Amino acid sequence: MKENREGILVVISGFAGTGKGTLVKGLLSEYDDYALSVSMTTRKPRPGEEDGVSYFFVSREEFEKTIAQDGLVEYASYCDNYYGTPKAYVEEQLKAGKDVILEIEIQGALKIRRIYPSALLLFVMPPGAEELRNRLVGRGTETPEVIKQRMDRAAKEAEGIEEYDYIVVNDQIGACIRKTHEIIEAAHAKPFRNEKFIQTVREDLRRMSEE
Ligand code: 5GP
């Protein structure tokens, strides 16, 4: 069954500081089912970021050309830069039966929902607001103003959580990776994703009862 199934487009969003990056890395390293979509951006690479791994870093001109050629599934402008999901890779991997992970923010997630109604939208949450603040403070790299800014942004993003199919609470990362994988597996078991199989069994049953 597994080799014949079509891949699911899995969108993973969540507040900064909830460990969604670690969750995505865990899914990719622990299971063979997943492919990570690398976004295209006009933002300059940060130290340590590699072209084609973190992002495809392109010029504004190249990005706009890709939009004109209908080469992106969705794109958004964020802090004066474009970010978008390349279409070819997503479609190719879905056809190959891989579940394609998009780690994008909520606006992009809602666009994906409109374009691919069968996409699975997951929102990663901390066990509580207090833990989120502790994690942001605990990093020790952010000023109190930046922490406040991120907490404000989390409060705003929290308004859209009901648009998602499932929340995943990241209390303990190993358990969170397993739980996320289980949710995706359960999504594969939905009847609308198994129409061909159901149809075959149904027709065989009908034929047998007529014999
Ligand atoms: P950063 O510059 O920090 O890497 O990313 C900024 C924001 O853009 C993050 O919230 C990230 O999730 C979002 N983002 C990254 N790639 C994409 C994409 O392809 N589409 C959309 N809509 N957002 C993206």
PDB file of C-alpha atoms and ligand atoms in Angstrom, residues 20 39 43 46 55 74-76 78 83-85 103-105 108 153, ligand 1:
ATOM      1  CA  LYS A  20       9.658  23.371  14.879  1.00  0.00           C
ATOM      2  CA  SER A  39      12.042  27.864  -0.316  1.00  0.00           C
ATOM      3  CA  ARG A  43      16.917  37.695   1.431  1.00  0.00           C
ATOM      4  CA  ARG A  46      23.065  34.567   6.970  1.00  0.00           C
ATOM      5  CA  TYR A  55      17.045  28.499   0.835  1.00  0.00           C
ATOM      6  CA  GLU A  74       2.712  30.335  -3.114  1.00  0.00           C
ATOM      7  CA  TYR A  75       4.822  33.317  -2.209  1.00  0.00           C
ATOM      8  CA  ALA A  76       4.717  36.131   0.305  1.00  0.00           C
ATOM      9  CA  TYR A  78       8.003  39.503   4.366  1.00  0.00           C
ATOM     10  CA  TYR A  83       9.739  34.070   0.130  1.00  0.00           C
ATOM     11  CA  GLY A  84       8.143  31.349  -1.960  1.00  0.00           C
ATOM     12  CA  THR A  85       7.664  27.606  -2.417  1.00  0.00           C
ATOM     13  CA  GLU A 103       7.954  25.046   7.043  1.00  0.00           C
ATOM     14  CA  ILE A 104       6.219  28.373   6.409  1.00  0.00           C
ATOM     15  CA  GLU A 105       4.380  31.088   8.272  1.00  0.00           C
ATOM     16  CA  GLY A 108       1.564  31.066   3.322  1.00  0.00           C
ATOM     17  CA  ARG A 153       3.831  38.161  17.413  1.00  0.00           C
TER      18      ARG A 153
HETATM   19  P1  5GP B   1      13.683  33.871   7.796  1.00  0.00           P
HETATM   20  O1  5GP B   1      14.120  35.105   7.052  1.00  0.00           O
HETATM   21  O2  5GP B   1      13.771  34.088   9.280  1.00  0.00           O
HETATM   22  O3  5GP B   1      14.422  32.646   7.335  1.00  0.00           O
HETATM   23  O4  5GP B   1      12.150  33.600   7.462  1.00  0.00           O
HETATM   24  C1  5GP B   1      11.180  34.588   7.649  1.00  0.00           C
HETATM   25  C2  5GP B   1       9.777  33.987   7.602  1.00  0.00           C
HETATM   26  O5  5GP B   1       9.473  33.515   6.293  1.00  0.00           O
HETATM   27  C3  5GP B   1       9.595  32.774   8.513  1.00  0.00           C
HETATM   28  O6  5GP B   1       8.395  32.944   9.245  1.00  0.00           O
HETATM   29  C4  5GP B   1       9.475  31.580   7.563  1.00  0.00           C
HETATM   30  O7  5GP B   1       8.624  30.549   8.061  1.00  0.00           O
HETATM   31  C5  5GP B   1       8.824  32.244   6.376  1.00  0.00           C
HETATM   32  N1  5GP B   1       9.035  31.501   5.132  1.00  0.00           N
HETATM   33  C6  5GP B   1      10.123  30.799   4.747  1.00  0.00           C
HETATM   34  N2  5GP B   1       9.950  30.261   3.536  1.00  0.00           N
HETATM   35  C7  5GP B   1       8.706  30.618   3.132  1.00  0.00           C
HETATM   36  C8  5GP B   1       7.922  30.352   1.951  1.00  0.00           C
HETATM   37  O8  5GP B   1       8.326  29.675   1.004  1.00  0.00           O
HETATM   38  N3  5GP B   1       6.673  30.912   1.923  1.00  0.00           N
HETATM   39  C9  5GP B   1       6.172  31.674   2.938  1.00  0.00           C
HETATM   40  N4  5GP B   1       4.942  32.137   2.813  1.00  0.00           N
HETATM   41  N5  5GP B   1       6.879  31.931   4.056  1.00  0.00           N
HETATM   42  C10 5GP B   1       8.125  31.420   4.149  1.00  0.00           C
END
